[in-house]
């Protein structure tokens, strides 16, 4: 069995800041959604997994923040 595990926060952040700003008719930013799905579909095609798991961090500080002070230091707020 082939399992594809995705860091959802990392891909969403990359998608939001990595492509030009996109919005719907109400002004809602959609570039993260668009970019995330493009990356996901590309990975599905490339890896052809049997199962997919996407994990997202909690908003509150997690154990990673406590273990490594510079965790997510390079990401936009």
CSV table of C-alpha atoms in Angstrom, one decimal, residues 5-60:
chain,number,residue,atom,x,y,z
A,5,UNK,CA,1.2,12.1,3.9
A,6,UNK,CA,0.9,15.8,3.3
A,7,UNK,CA,1.8,18.7,5.7
A,8,UNK,CA,-1.4,20.8,5.0
A,9,UNK,CA,-0.2,24.0,6.7
A,10,UNK,CA,3.0,24.0,4.7
A,11,UNK,CA,1.3,23.4,1.3
A,12,UNK,CA,-1.5,26.0,2.1
A,13,UNK,CA,1.1,28.6,3.1
A,14,UNK,CA,3.2,27.9,0.0
A,15,UNK,CA,0.1,28.1,-2.2
A,16,UNK,CA,-1.2,31.3,-0.6
A,17,UNK,CA,2.1,33.2,-0.9
A,18,UNK,CA,3.5,31.5,-3.9
A,19,UNK,CA,1.0,32.5,-6.5
A,20,UNK,CA,-0.7,35.9,-7.4
A,21,UNK,CA,-3.6,36.9,-5.2
A,22,UNK,CA,-6.9,35.4,-6.4
A,23,UNK,CA,-10.3,36.3,-5.1
A,24,UNK,CA,-13.9,35.3,-5.8
A,25,UNK,CA,-16.7,37.9,-6.6
A,26,UNK,CA,-17.1,38.6,-2.9
A,27,UNK,CA,-13.4,39.4,-2.3
A,28,UNK,CA,-12.7,36.1,-0.5
A,29,UNK,CA,-9.1,35.0,-1.1
A,30,UNK,CA,-9.0,31.8,-3.1
A,31,UNK,CA,-5.3,31.5,-4.1
A,32,UNK,CA,-4.5,29.2,-1.2
A,33,UNK,CA,-7.4,26.8,-2.2
A,34,UNK,CA,-6.5,27.0,-5.9
A,35,UNK,CA,-2.8,26.4,-5.2
A,36,UNK,CA,-3.4,23.7,-2.6
A,37,UNK,CA,-5.6,21.7,-5.0
A,38,UNK,CA,-3.1,22.1,-7.9
A,39,UNK,CA,-0.3,20.8,-5.7
A,40,UNK,CA,-2.5,18.0,-4.4
A,41,UNK,CA,-3.6,16.9,-7.8
A,42,UNK,CA,0.0,17.0,-9.1
A,43,UNK,CA,1.2,14.8,-6.2
A,44,UNK,CA,-1.7,12.4,-6.8
A,45,UNK,CA,-0.7,12.0,-10.4
A,46,UNK,CA,3.0,11.8,-9.7
A,47,UNK,CA,2.8,9.4,-6.7
A,48,UNK,CA,-0.3,7.4,-7.5
A,49,UNK,CA,-1.0,6.6,-3.8
A,50,UNK,CA,-3.6,4.2,-2.5
A,51,UNK,CA,-4.4,6.4,0.5
A,52,UNK,CA,-3.9,10.1,1.3
A,53,UNK,CA,-3.6,11.8,4.7
A,54,UNK,CA,-3.4,15.6,5.2
A,55,UNK,CA,-2.4,16.9,8.6
A,56,UNK,CA,-2.9,20.5,9.8
A,57,UNK,CA,-1.3,22.1,12.9
A,58,UNK,CA,-3.4,23.7,15.6
A,59,UNK,CA,-3.4,27.4,15.8
A,60,UNK,CA,-2.1,27.4,19.4
